[in-house]
Amino acid sequence: MLECYRVLDLSDEKGALCARVMADFGADTIKVERPGGDSSRKIGPFYKDVVDPEKSLHWFAFNRNKKSITLDIKTPEGQEIFKKLVKKADVIIESYDPGVLESCNLDYLNLKQINPNIILTSITNFGQKGPYRNYKGSDLVLWAISGMMYVTGEPDEPPLAPSYPHSYLFGAMQAAIGTMIALYHRRIIGRGQHVDTSAQMALTWVTQPDLVGLYEWFGKVAQRAGRIRVQPFSGIKMPILWECQDGHVAYALIFGSSFSQANRALSEWILSEAPPIVEDRTFQLATISPERLSEEQGAKITNILSEFFRRHTKKYLFEGCLERGIQLYPAMSPMDTLVFEQLQERGYWVELYHPELEDHIKYPGYPVQTDVLKAMRFMRAPLIGEHNNDIYVDELGMTPGQLEALQNDHII
């Protein structure tokens, strides 16, 4: 779908997903690594726990479908070579600190002199402008300063960050969206532009409905609630994650007319249990008014639901809820996800062969499906400088001797 575009990927782990999205949809994406390999190759876990820059599973995941060349763009010789690549490129994705490309004479003002159609997508902690422009950051810093950490965790404990460091993935996906808009815009105005992406802004955007919206509309500051949901109007706290026979299920009980059908179905299901969970045969969630829910009622309902869920497996509860129109979902483990029949039926998982490992590794496939995408084939992530000869010799016209000399001088 994007086969007509060439992307030069100068990013580290902050922007790797952005470039991978472009590559997944067909763009000719060239990862420009520093000589010796990109720093993200050092991120674990590693294939069979062997620490090796060619065996990083993190690298495999975020760099499939890309080519790899090595080049030190901080040297004058490297900059001149990179400028030759820019002439044939459509997009450059980078995640250096603000000012680094400018110091290399490779900022947007210089790049557009070489190629007026070039789109430069920059992914940084706080963006190219503003008082935080030069501040250092990390996943922890971004979660904290975005506002998301404040509402993550138990109410009587300090704020928490999510367990997996994925704040930069939000920035990378926003950068991918911005890049696609810029490519479309280029077809209209006939020139490229600079896409400036802030990972912190991408996370802050996520907070809008539940955090910022709550304050703007109701004057309330969202608080940490752990794995519970605070019922509107009554303020009664009830779980959203429930223990079952073989794990947990996610279910948020919501009262009111909009959910009366689902609540009635759940009540009837609970009443049909043997041995009975509820002695009172008039038990009915559909008739409870959210405004008149008392703490005593809330505790009683929580105990009933807890007992019901604990009796059954995730699969039984999920399938039963699908039949009855109840919004409940299993909290799936990685293995559950791999064998999930919906993903299997859609052919979501893709096995790629790694000849250097003599092994197949399973990867997530496309999040969407089209006739064109079905015909495309994934490539495993490249080895360090695997395509140096293809790009430098076959495309740029270097001789093998010149390439070897540049490699010896650690420019390539």
mmCIF file of C-alpha atoms in Angstrom:
data_model
loop_
_atom_site.group_PDB
_atom_site.id
_atom_site.type_symbol
_atom_site.label_atom_id
_atom_site.label_comp_id
_atom_site.label_asym_id
_atom_site.label_seq_id
_atom_site.Cartn_x
_atom_site.Cartn_y
_atom_site.Cartn_z
ATOM 1 C CA MET A 1 0.000 0.000 0.000
ATOM 2 C CA LEU A 2 2.922 2.365 0.664
ATOM 3 C CA GLU A 3 5.318 0.717 -1.809
ATOM 4 C CA CYS A 4 5.814 4.018 -3.636
ATOM 5 C CA TYR A 5 7.504 5.615 -0.625
ATOM 6 C CA ARG A 6 11.012 5.315 0.802
ATOM 7 C CA VAL A 7 11.588 5.907 4.514
ATOM 8 C CA LEU A 8 14.956 6.529 6.196
ATOM 9 C CA ASP A 9 14.771 5.470 9.847
ATOM 10 C CA LEU A 10 17.240 7.302 12.106
ATOM 11 C CA SER A 11 15.265 6.617 15.283
ATOM 12 C CA ASP A 12 16.060 4.559 18.362
ATOM 13 C CA GLU A 13 13.436 2.768 20.475
ATOM 14 C CA LYS A 14 11.461 6.033 20.781
ATOM 15 C CA GLY A 15 10.533 5.970 17.095
ATOM 16 C CA ALA A 16 11.085 2.397 15.937
ATOM 17 C CA LEU A 17 7.352 1.594 15.928
ATOM 18 C CA CYS A 18 6.584 4.589 13.716
ATOM 19 C CA ALA A 19 9.023 3.366 11.074
ATOM 20 C CA ARG A 20 7.831 -0.225 11.461
ATOM 21 C CA VAL A 21 4.245 0.812 10.786
ATOM 22 C CA MET A 22 5.394 2.407 7.541
ATOM 23 C CA ALA A 23 7.375 -0.720 6.674
ATOM 24 C CA ASP A 24 4.505 -3.049 7.550
ATOM 25 C CA PHE A 25 2.303 -1.279 5.035
ATOM 26 C CA GLY A 26 4.864 -1.632 2.292
ATOM 27 C CA ALA A 27 7.156 1.406 2.447
ATOM 28 C CA ASP A 28 10.780 0.728 1.483
ATOM 29 C CA THR A 29 12.145 1.425 4.963
ATOM 30 C CA ILE A 30 15.880 1.643 5.556
ATOM 31 C CA LYS A 31 17.093 1.558 9.132
ATOM 32 C CA VAL A 32 20.224 3.726 9.360
ATOM 33 C CA GLU A 33 22.265 2.295 12.220
ATOM 34 C CA ARG A 34 25.464 3.609 13.666
ATOM 35 C CA PRO A 35 28.504 1.446 12.846
ATOM 36 C CA GLY A 36 28.394 -1.586 15.120
ATOM 37 C CA GLY A 37 24.608 -1.528 15.408
ATOM 38 C CA ASP A 38 21.784 0.520 16.878
ATOM 39 C CA SER A 39 21.584 1.018 20.649
ATOM 40 C CA SER A 40 18.144 -0.643 20.775
ATOM 41 C CA ARG A 41 19.774 -3.962 19.844
ATOM 42 C CA LYS A 42 20.971 -4.082 23.459
ATOM 43 C CA ILE A 43 17.403 -4.165 24.813
ATOM 44 C CA GLY A 44 16.261 -7.580 26.061
ATOM 45 C CA PRO A 45 14.863 -10.111 26.294
ATOM 46 C CA PHE A 46 17.112 -12.080 23.940
ATOM 47 C CA TYR A 47 16.537 -15.193 21.884
ATOM 48 C CA LYS A 48 17.153 -18.178 24.178
ATOM 49 C CA ASP A 49 18.620 -15.704 26.723
ATOM 50 C CA VAL A 50 21.818 -15.260 24.691
ATOM 51 C CA VAL A 51 22.836 -11.602 25.015
ATOM 52 C CA ASP A 52 23.757 -10.668 21.458
ATOM 53 C CA PRO A 53 22.910 -7.565 19.347
ATOM 54 C CA GLU A 54 21.683 -9.912 16.621
ATOM 55 C CA LYS A 55 19.351 -11.771 19.011
ATOM 56 C CA SER A 56 17.351 -9.022 20.711
ATOM 57 C CA LEU A 57 13.656 -9.894 20.654
ATOM 58 C CA HIS A 58 12.919 -6.195 21.155
ATOM 59 C CA TRP A 59 14.838 -5.495 17.959
ATOM 60 C CA PHE A 60 13.035 -8.290 16.142
ATOM 61 C CA ALA A 61 9.641 -6.927 17.180
ATOM 62 C CA PHE A 62 10.123 -3.286 16.218
ATOM 63 C CA ASN A 63 12.287 -3.602 13.109
ATOM 64 C CA ARG A 64 10.694 -6.271 10.956
ATOM 65 C CA ASN A 65 10.211 -5.441 7.277
ATOM 66 C CA LYS A 66 13.096 -2.959 7.371
ATOM 67 C CA LYS A 67 16.454 -2.982 5.615
ATOM 68 C CA SER A 68 19.620 -2.050 7.504
ATOM 69 C CA ILE A 69 22.609 0.042 6.578
ATOM 70 C CA THR A 70 25.302 1.410 8.872
ATOM 71 C CA LEU A 71 26.368 5.054 8.753
ATOM 72 C CA ASP A 72 27.795 7.607 11.174
ATOM 73 C CA ILE A 73 25.890 10.782 10.309
ATOM 74 C CA LYS A 74 27.896 12.754 12.870
ATOM 75 C CA THR A 75 30.959 12.675 10.606
ATOM 76 C CA PRO A 76 31.302 15.004 7.578
ATOM 77 C CA GLU A 77 31.714 12.022 5.246
ATOM 78 C CA GLY A 78 28.656 10.327 6.722
ATOM 79 C CA GLN A 79 26.600 13.488 6.321
ATOM 80 C CA GLU A 80 27.457 13.749 2.626
ATOM 81 C CA ILE A 81 26.475 10.119 2.075
ATOM 82 C CA PHE A 82 23.237 10.628 3.949
ATOM 83 C CA LYS A 83 22.374 13.628 1.788
ATOM 84 C CA LYS A 84 22.612 11.398 -1.275
ATOM 85 C CA LEU A 85 20.103 9.053 0.322
ATOM 86 C CA VAL A 86 17.817 11.998 1.111
ATOM 87 C CA LYS A 87 17.495 12.852 -2.586
ATOM 88 C CA LYS A 88 15.607 9.595 -3.215
ATOM 89 C CA ALA A 89 13.678 9.488 0.071
ATOM 90 C CA ASP A 90 10.151 10.570 0.984
ATOM 91 C CA VAL A 91 10.266 10.404 4.783
ATOM 92 C CA ILE A 92 12.954 10.625 7.462
ATOM 93 C CA ILE A 93 12.054 9.464 10.975
ATOM 94 C CA GLU A 94 14.374 10.535 13.791
ATOM 95 C CA SER A 95 14.394 10.610 17.580
ATOM 96 C CA TYR A 96 17.565 12.532 18.416
ATOM 97 C CA ASP A 97 17.477 15.239 21.073
ATOM 98 C CA PRO A 98 16.421 18.616 19.654
ATOM 99 C CA GLY A 99 19.354 20.338 18.000
ATOM 100 C CA VAL A 100 21.383 17.216 17.164
ATOM 101 C CA LEU A 101 20.390 17.119 13.486
ATOM 102 C CA GLU A 102 20.963 20.865 13.281
ATOM 103 C CA SER A 103 24.527 20.360 14.535
ATOM 104 C CA CYS A 104 24.993 17.834 11.714
ATOM 105 C CA ASN A 105 23.517 20.239 9.120
ATOM 106 C CA LEU A 106 20.723 17.715 8.634
ATOM 107 C CA ASP A 107 17.831 19.650 10.167
ATOM 108 C CA TYR A 108 14.679 20.282 8.154
ATOM 109 C CA LEU A 109 15.871 23.645 6.799
ATOM 110 C CA ASN A 110 18.900 21.938 5.257
ATOM 111 C CA LEU A 111 17.125 18.750 4.194
ATOM 112 C CA LYS A 112 14.424 20.572 2.234
ATOM 113 C CA GLN A 113 17.137 22.337 0.225
ATOM 114 C CA ILE A 114 18.272 18.882 -0.892
ATOM 115 C CA ASN A 115 14.768 17.491 -1.414
ATOM 116 C CA PRO A 116 11.801 19.910 -1.167
ATOM 117 C CA ASN A 117 9.421 16.930 -0.965
ATOM 118 C CA ILE A 118 11.067 15.409 2.102
ATOM 119 C CA ILE A 119 9.005 14.901 5.251
ATOM 120 C CA LEU A 120 11.022 14.941 8.472
ATOM 121 C CA THR A 121 9.254 13.290 11.405
ATOM 122 C CA SER A 122 10.873 14.030 14.768
ATOM 123 C CA ILE A 123 9.943 12.081 17.907
ATOM 124 C CA THR A 124 11.221 13.459 21.211
ATOM 125 C CA ASN A 125 10.207 13.575 24.861
ATOM 126 C CA PHE A 126 8.680 17.075 24.811
ATOM 127 C CA GLY A 127 8.901 18.301 21.235
ATOM 128 C CA GLN A 128 11.150 20.708 19.343
ATOM 129 C CA LYS A 129 9.856 23.869 21.049
ATOM 130 C CA GLY A 130 8.883 25.029 24.529
ATOM 131 C CA PRO A 131 10.623 25.390 27.911
ATOM 132 C CA TYR A 132 10.986 21.595 28.253
ATOM 133 C CA ARG A 133 12.551 21.209 24.804
ATOM 134 C CA ASN A 134 15.973 20.210 26.117
ATOM 135 C CA TYR A 135 14.853 18.316 29.197
ATOM 136 C CA LYS A 136 15.907 14.703 29.449
ATOM 137 C CA GLY A 137 13.194 12.148 29.880
ATOM 138 C CA SER A 138 12.434 8.482 30.308
ATOM 139 C CA ASP A 139 9.387 6.239 30.306
ATOM 140 C CA LEU A 140 8.919 6.944 34.030
ATOM 141 C CA VAL A 141 9.203 10.707 33.555
ATOM 142 C CA LEU A 142 6.682 10.723 30.718
ATOM 143 C CA TRP A 143 4.077 8.715 32.616
ATOM 144 C CA ALA A 144 4.492 11.027 35.606
ATOM 145 C CA ILE A 145 4.329 14.336 33.791
ATOM 146 C CA SER A 146 1.480 13.280 31.480
ATOM 147 C CA GLY A 147 -0.937 12.865 34.387
ATOM 148 C CA MET A 148 -1.529 9.159 33.778
ATOM 149 C CA MET A 149 0.657 8.003 36.664
ATOM 150 C CA TYR A 150 -1.377 10.094 39.141
ATOM 151 C CA VAL A 151 -4.474 7.937 38.589
ATOM 152 C CA THR A 152 -2.689 4.577 38.299
ATOM 153 C CA GLY A 153 -2.489 2.459 41.441
ATOM 154 C CA GLU A 154 -4.364 1.795 44.660
ATOM 155 C CA PRO A 155 -6.105 4.739 46.389
ATOM 156 C CA ASP A 156 -4.092 4.421 49.609
ATOM 157 C CA GLU A 157 -0.742 3.858 47.893
ATOM 158 C CA PRO A 158 1.644 6.098 45.869
ATOM 159 C CA PRO A 159 1.133 6.534 42.097
ATOM 160 C CA LEU A 160 2.341 3.729 39.833
ATOM 161 C CA ALA A 161 3.713 3.509 36.310
ATOM 162 C CA PRO A 162 2.543 0.722 33.984
ATOM 163 C CA SER A 163 4.780 -2.335 34.167
ATOM 164 C CA TYR A 164 5.868 -2.327 30.511
ATOM 165 C CA PRO A 165 7.723 0.801 29.314
ATOM 166 C CA HIS A 166 5.425 1.757 26.455
ATOM 167 C CA SER A 167 5.051 5.532 26.738
ATOM 168 C CA TYR A 168 7.142 6.065 23.603
ATOM 169 C CA LEU A 169 4.838 3.773 21.638
ATOM 170 C CA PHE A 170 2.058 6.352 22.019
ATOM 171 C CA GLY A 171 4.364 9.019 20.594
ATOM 172 C CA ALA A 172 5.498 6.738 17.775
ATOM 173 C CA MET A 173 1.924 5.951 16.718
ATOM 174 C CA GLN A 174 0.969 9.635 16.753
ATOM 175 C CA ALA A 175 4.078 10.266 14.655
ATOM 176 C CA ALA A 176 2.963 7.605 12.164
ATOM 177 C CA ILE A 177 -0.441 9.281 11.876
ATOM 178 C CA GLY A 178 1.202 12.682 11.427
ATOM 179 C CA THR A 179 3.526 11.273 8.768
ATOM 180 C CA MET A 180 0.641 9.808 6.774
ATOM 181 C CA ILE A 181 -1.228 13.130 6.947
ATOM 182 C CA ALA A 182 1.906 14.935 5.766
ATOM 183 C CA LEU A 183 2.262 12.528 2.824
ATOM 184 C CA TYR A 184 -1.348 13.159 1.835
ATOM 185 C CA HIS A 185 -0.885 16.900 2.288
ATOM 186 C CA ARG A 186 2.220 16.780 0.082
ATOM 187 C CA ARG A 187 0.097 15.540 -2.811
ATOM 188 C CA ILE A 188 -1.996 18.696 -2.471
ATOM 189 C CA ILE A 189 0.606 21.383 -1.773
ATOM 190 C CA GLY A 190 3.536 19.765 -3.604
ATOM 191 C CA ARG A 191 6.136 19.937 -0.829
ATOM 192 C CA GLY A 192 7.126 18.237 2.400
ATOM 193 C CA GLN A 193 7.051 19.475 5.982
ATOM 194 C CA HIS A 194 8.391 18.867 9.472
ATOM 195 C CA VAL A 195 6.237 16.641 11.722
ATOM 196 C CA ASP A 196 7.105 17.475 15.351
ATOM 197 C CA THR A 197 5.940 14.755 17.783
ATOM 198 C CA SER A 198 6.039 14.988 21.585
ATOM 199 C CA ALA A 199 5.692 11.684 23.458
ATOM 200 C CA GLN A 200 4.445 13.604 26.506
ATOM 201 C CA MET A 201 1.706 15.277 24.463
ATOM 202 C CA ALA A 202 0.680 11.902 23.037
ATOM 203 C CA LEU A 203 0.195 10.552 26.567
ATOM 204 C CA THR A 204 -1.574 13.682 27.766
ATOM 205 C CA TRP A 205 -4.006 13.301 24.866
ATOM 206 C CA VAL A 206 -4.940 9.866 26.260
ATOM 207 C CA THR A 207 -6.005 11.483 29.531
ATOM 208 C CA GLN A 208 -8.564 13.801 27.930
ATOM 209 C CA PRO A 209 -11.896 11.979 28.465
ATOM 210 C CA ASP A 210 -11.418 10.537 31.943
ATOM 211 C CA LEU A 211 -9.021 12.980 33.589
ATOM 212 C CA VAL A 212 -9.124 16.383 31.942
ATOM 213 C CA GLY A 213 -12.776 15.947 30.945
ATOM 214 C CA LEU A 214 -13.798 15.035 34.478
ATOM 215 C CA TYR A 215 -12.260 18.238 35.804
ATOM 216 C CA GLU A 216 -13.472 20.503 32.983
ATOM 217 C CA TRP A 217 -17.054 19.253 33.086
ATOM 218 C CA PHE A 218 -17.605 18.452 36.750
ATOM 219 C CA GLY A 219 -14.783 20.200 38.604
ATOM 220 C CA LYS A 220 -13.608 16.866 40.004
ATOM 221 C CA VAL A 221 -10.007 15.651 40.197
ATOM 222 C CA ALA A 222 -9.703 11.977 39.195
ATOM 223 C CA GLN A 223 -8.229 9.789 41.925
ATOM 224 C CA ARG A 224 -6.491 6.429 41.995
ATOM 225 C CA ALA A 225 -9.043 3.664 42.299
ATOM 226 C CA GLY A 226 -6.972 0.514 41.748
ATOM 227 C CA ARG A 227 -8.961 -2.330 40.225
ATOM 228 C CA ILE A 228 -12.331 -0.880 41.138
ATOM 229 C CA ARG A 229 -14.963 1.319 39.523
ATOM 230 C CA VAL A 230 -16.620 4.107 41.447
ATOM 231 C CA GLN A 231 -20.366 4.044 40.760
ATOM 232 C CA PRO A 232 -21.694 7.409 39.542
ATOM 233 C CA PHE A 233 -24.106 9.251 41.858
ATOM 234 C CA SER A 234 -23.677 6.859 44.826
ATOM 235 C CA GLY A 235 -19.867 6.765 44.906
ATOM 236 C CA ILE A 236 -19.984 3.049 45.828
ATOM 237 C CA LYS A 237 -16.800 1.210 44.878
ATOM 238 C CA MET A 238 -17.071 -2.122 43.048
ATOM 239 C CA PRO A 239 -14.405 -4.293 41.351
ATOM 240 C CA ILE A 240 -13.753 -4.307 37.622
ATOM 241 C CA LEU A 241 -11.403 -7.315 37.732
ATOM 242 C CA TRP A 242 -12.864 -10.500 39.235
ATOM 243 C CA GLU A 243 -11.209 -13.754 40.215
ATOM 244 C CA CYS A 244 -12.517 -16.849 38.460
ATOM 245 C CA GLN A 245 -11.618 -20.536 38.438
ATOM 246 C CA ASP A 246 -8.574 -20.216 36.168
ATOM 247 C CA GLY A 247 -7.635 -16.549 36.299
ATOM 248 C CA HIS A 248 -9.588 -13.299 36.100
ATOM 249 C CA VAL A 249 -12.328 -11.675 34.070
ATOM 250 C CA ALA A 250 -12.971 -7.978 33.480
ATOM 251 C CA TYR A 251 -16.504 -6.848 34.201
ATOM 252 C CA ALA A 252 -17.854 -3.438 35.166
ATOM 253 C CA LEU A 253 -21.338 -3.465 36.641
ATOM 254 C CA ILE A 254 -23.242 -0.405 35.427
ATOM 255 C CA PHE A 255 -26.764 0.327 36.602
ATOM 256 C CA GLY A 256 -29.495 2.154 34.728
ATOM 257 C CA SER A 257 -31.959 1.661 31.888
ATOM 258 C CA SER A 258 -29.295 1.407 29.199
ATOM 259 C CA PHE A 259 -27.905 -1.734 30.852
ATOM 260 C CA SER A 260 -31.150 -3.237 32.157
ATOM 261 C CA GLN A 261 -31.261 -6.027 29.575
ATOM 262 C CA ALA A 262 -27.706 -7.197 30.345
ATOM 263 C CA ASN A 263 -28.257 -6.856 34.109
ATOM 264 C CA ARG A 264 -31.494 -8.832 33.932
ATOM 265 C CA ALA A 265 -29.749 -11.604 31.974
ATOM 266 C CA LEU A 266 -26.910 -11.770 34.516
ATOM 267 C CA SER A 267 -29.367 -11.900 37.426
ATOM 268 C CA GLU A 268 -31.279 -14.789 35.859
ATOM 269 C CA TRP A 269 -28.024 -16.618 35.173
ATOM 270 C CA ILE A 270 -26.938 -16.250 38.803
ATOM 271 C CA LEU A 271 -30.361 -17.412 40.060
ATOM 272 C CA SER A 272 -30.083 -20.568 37.923
ATOM 273 C CA GLU A 273 -26.910 -21.681 39.717
ATOM 274 C CA ALA A 274 -26.865 -24.941 41.655
ATOM 275 C CA PRO A 275 -26.149 -24.957 44.514
ATOM 276 C CA PRO A 276 -27.786 -21.516 44.759
ATOM 277 C CA ILE A 277 -25.722 -18.409 45.400
ATOM 278 C CA VAL A 278 -28.717 -16.222 46.195
ATOM 279 C CA GLU A 279 -31.494 -17.358 48.545
ATOM 280 C CA ASP A 280 -33.657 -14.334 47.733
ATOM 281 C CA ARG A 281 -35.359 -15.333 44.459
ATOM 282 C CA THR A 282 -36.343 -11.721 43.812
ATOM 283 C CA PHE A 283 -32.689 -10.764 43.288
ATOM 284 C CA GLN A 284 -32.606 -8.458 40.258
ATOM 285 C CA LEU A 285 -29.815 -6.064 39.189
ATOM 286 C CA ALA A 286 -31.952 -4.456 36.483
ATOM 287 C CA THR A 287 -34.270 -2.790 38.985
ATOM 288 C CA ILE A 288 -31.564 -1.132 41.088
ATOM 289 C CA SER A 289 -31.401 2.643 40.698
ATOM 290 C CA PRO A 290 -27.829 4.069 40.635
ATOM 291 C CA GLU A 291 -29.000 7.074 42.665
ATOM 292 C CA ARG A 292 -30.354 4.898 45.491
ATOM 293 C CA LEU A 293 -27.572 2.308 45.679
ATOM 294 C CA SER A 294 -26.405 1.968 49.285
ATOM 295 C CA GLU A 295 -23.081 0.721 50.607
ATOM 296 C CA GLU A 296 -24.832 -2.302 52.088
ATOM 297 C CA GLN A 297 -26.367 -3.159 48.719
ATOM 298 C CA GLY A 298 -23.031 -2.624 46.971
ATOM 299 C CA ALA A 299 -21.238 -4.999 49.352
ATOM 300 C CA LYS A 300 -23.969 -7.628 48.970
ATOM 301 C CA ILE A 301 -23.860 -7.478 45.164
ATOM 302 C CA THR A 302 -20.064 -7.647 45.182
ATOM 303 C CA ASN A 303 -20.162 -10.819 47.314
ATOM 304 C CA ILE A 304 -22.737 -12.439 45.019
ATOM 305 C CA LEU A 305 -20.813 -11.652 41.844
ATOM 306 C CA SER A 306 -17.517 -12.748 43.417
ATOM 307 C CA GLU A 307 -18.976 -16.145 44.327
ATOM 308 C CA PHE A 308 -20.514 -16.579 40.872
ATOM 309 C CA PHE A 309 -17.320 -15.764 38.980
ATOM 310 C CA ARG A 310 -15.145 -17.950 41.224
ATOM 311 C CA ARG A 311 -17.233 -21.002 40.327
ATOM 312 C CA HIS A 312 -16.455 -20.864 36.607
ATOM 313 C CA THR A 313 -13.633 -20.677 34.066
ATOM 314 C CA LYS A 314 -12.822 -17.706 31.864
ATOM 315 C CA LYS A 315 -14.015 -19.580 28.787
ATOM 316 C CA TYR A 316 -17.351 -20.554 30.338
ATOM 317 C CA LEU A 317 -18.037 -17.021 31.559
ATOM 318 C CA PHE A 318 -16.983 -15.397 28.287
ATOM 319 C CA GLU A 319 -19.093 -17.673 26.100
ATOM 320 C CA GLY A 320 -22.057 -17.416 28.473
ATOM 321 C CA CYS A 321 -21.900 -13.641 28.440
ATOM 322 C CA LEU A 322 -21.708 -13.552 24.640
ATOM 323 C CA GLU A 323 -24.906 -15.606 24.488
ATOM 324 C CA ARG A 324 -26.674 -13.335 26.982
ATOM 325 C CA GLY A 325 -25.446 -9.945 25.776
ATOM 326 C CA ILE A 326 -23.341 -9.184 28.853
ATOM 327 C CA GLN A 327 -20.128 -7.159 28.571
ATOM 328 C CA LEU A 328 -17.516 -9.385 30.182
ATOM 329 C CA TYR A 329 -14.075 -10.291 28.894
ATOM 330 C CA PRO A 330 -11.388 -12.762 29.986
ATOM 331 C CA ALA A 331 -8.105 -11.324 31.226
ATOM 332 C CA MET A 332 -6.023 -13.333 28.794
ATOM 333 C CA SER A 333 -2.468 -14.494 29.397
ATOM 334 C CA PRO A 334 0.054 -14.376 26.512
ATOM 335 C CA MET A 335 -0.649 -18.041 25.802
ATOM 336 C CA ASP A 336 -4.410 -17.385 25.859
ATOM 337 C CA THR A 337 -3.883 -14.669 23.257
ATOM 338 C CA LEU A 338 -1.815 -16.951 21.022
ATOM 339 C CA VAL A 339 -4.544 -19.591 20.866
ATOM 340 C CA PHE A 340 -7.526 -17.192 20.894
ATOM 341 C CA GLU A 341 -9.851 -18.529 18.204
ATOM 342 C CA GLN A 342 -10.824 -15.113 16.826
ATOM 343 C CA LEU A 343 -7.196 -14.245 16.112
ATOM 344 C CA GLN A 344 -6.566 -17.728 14.735
ATOM 345 C CA GLU A 345 -9.522 -17.492 12.381
ATOM 346 C CA ARG A 346 -8.362 -14.117 11.066
ATOM 347 C CA GLY A 347 -4.825 -15.395 10.542
ATOM 348 C CA TYR A 348 -3.395 -12.739 12.809
ATOM 349 C CA TRP A 349 -0.213 -14.516 13.852
ATOM 350 C CA VAL A 350 2.622 -14.752 11.318
ATOM 351 C CA GLU A 351 5.641 -17.041 11.503
ATOM 352 C CA LEU A 352 8.881 -15.641 10.112
ATOM 353 C CA TYR A 353 11.945 -17.721 9.422
ATOM 354 C CA HIS A 354 15.272 -16.476 10.816
ATOM 355 C CA PRO A 355 17.946 -18.300 8.791
ATOM 356 C CA GLU A 356 20.725 -17.089 11.091
ATOM 357 C CA LEU A 357 18.906 -18.778 13.996
ATOM 358 C CA GLU A 358 17.580 -21.699 11.951
ATOM 359 C CA ASP A 359 14.247 -21.144 13.644
ATOM 360 C CA HIS A 360 10.746 -19.749 13.072
ATOM 361 C CA ILE A 361 9.425 -17.004 15.367
ATOM 362 C CA LYS A 362 5.775 -16.017 15.677
ATOM 363 C CA TYR A 363 4.898 -12.335 15.209
ATOM 364 C CA PRO A 364 1.719 -10.268 15.448
ATOM 365 C CA GLY A 365 0.272 -9.631 12.003
ATOM 366 C CA TYR A 366 -1.648 -6.683 10.586
ATOM 367 C CA PRO A 367 -4.153 -4.931 12.873
ATOM 368 C CA VAL A 368 -6.362 -4.443 9.795
ATOM 369 C CA GLN A 369 -6.987 -6.586 6.740
ATOM 370 C CA THR A 370 -7.316 -5.588 3.093
ATOM 371 C CA ASP A 371 -6.946 -7.515 -0.151
ATOM 372 C CA VAL A 372 -3.610 -5.800 -0.781
ATOM 373 C CA LEU A 373 -2.225 -6.553 2.667
ATOM 374 C CA LYS A 374 -3.184 -10.216 2.407
ATOM 375 C CA ALA A 375 -0.845 -10.517 -0.569
ATOM 376 C CA MET A 376 2.129 -8.912 1.224
ATOM 377 C CA ARG A 377 4.811 -10.888 3.028
ATOM 378 C CA PHE A 378 6.667 -9.931 6.193
ATOM 379 C CA MET A 379 10.472 -9.954 6.451
ATOM 380 C CA ARG A 380 12.387 -10.650 9.639
ATOM 381 C CA ALA A 381 14.336 -7.780 11.191
ATOM 382 C CA PRO A 382 17.668 -7.140 9.442
ATOM 383 C CA LEU A 383 21.151 -7.978 10.637
ATOM 384 C CA ILE A 384 23.600 -5.127 11.279
ATOM 385 C CA GLY A 385 24.371 -3.486 7.933
ATOM 386 C CA GLU A 386 22.788 -6.371 6.046
ATOM 387 C CA HIS A 387 21.911 -4.162 3.074
ATOM 388 C CA ASN A 388 25.054 -2.037 2.890
ATOM 389 C CA ASN A 389 26.087 -3.520 -0.447
ATOM 390 C CA ASP A 390 22.599 -3.176 -1.929
ATOM 391 C CA ILE A 391 22.306 0.517 -1.040
ATOM 392 C CA TYR A 392 25.849 1.817 -1.240
ATOM 393 C CA VAL A 393 27.183 -0.195 -4.175
ATOM 394 C CA ASP A 394 24.114 -1.053 -6.251
ATOM 395 C CA GLU A 395 22.223 2.225 -5.695
ATOM 396 C CA LEU A 396 24.766 4.930 -4.908
ATOM 397 C CA GLY A 397 27.453 3.518 -7.186
ATOM 398 C CA MET A 398 30.269 3.032 -4.676
ATOM 399 C CA THR A 399 32.911 0.501 -5.554
ATOM 400 C CA PRO A 400 33.410 -2.434 -3.182
ATOM 401 C CA GLY A 401 36.808 -0.946 -2.363
ATOM 402 C CA GLN A 402 35.316 2.397 -1.381
ATOM 403 C CA LEU A 403 32.740 0.672 0.788
ATOM 404 C CA GLU A 404 35.431 -1.362 2.528
ATOM 405 C CA ALA A 405 37.542 1.750 3.166
ATOM 406 C CA LEU A 406 34.589 3.579 4.708
ATOM 407 C CA GLN A 407 33.870 0.577 6.895
ATOM 408 C CA ASN A 408 37.480 0.470 8.040
ATOM 409 C CA ASP A 409 37.241 4.168 8.962
ATOM 410 C CA HIS A 410 34.027 3.456 10.941
ATOM 411 C CA ILE A 411 32.012 5.840 8.788
ATOM 412 C CA ILE A 412 29.907 2.927 7.519
#
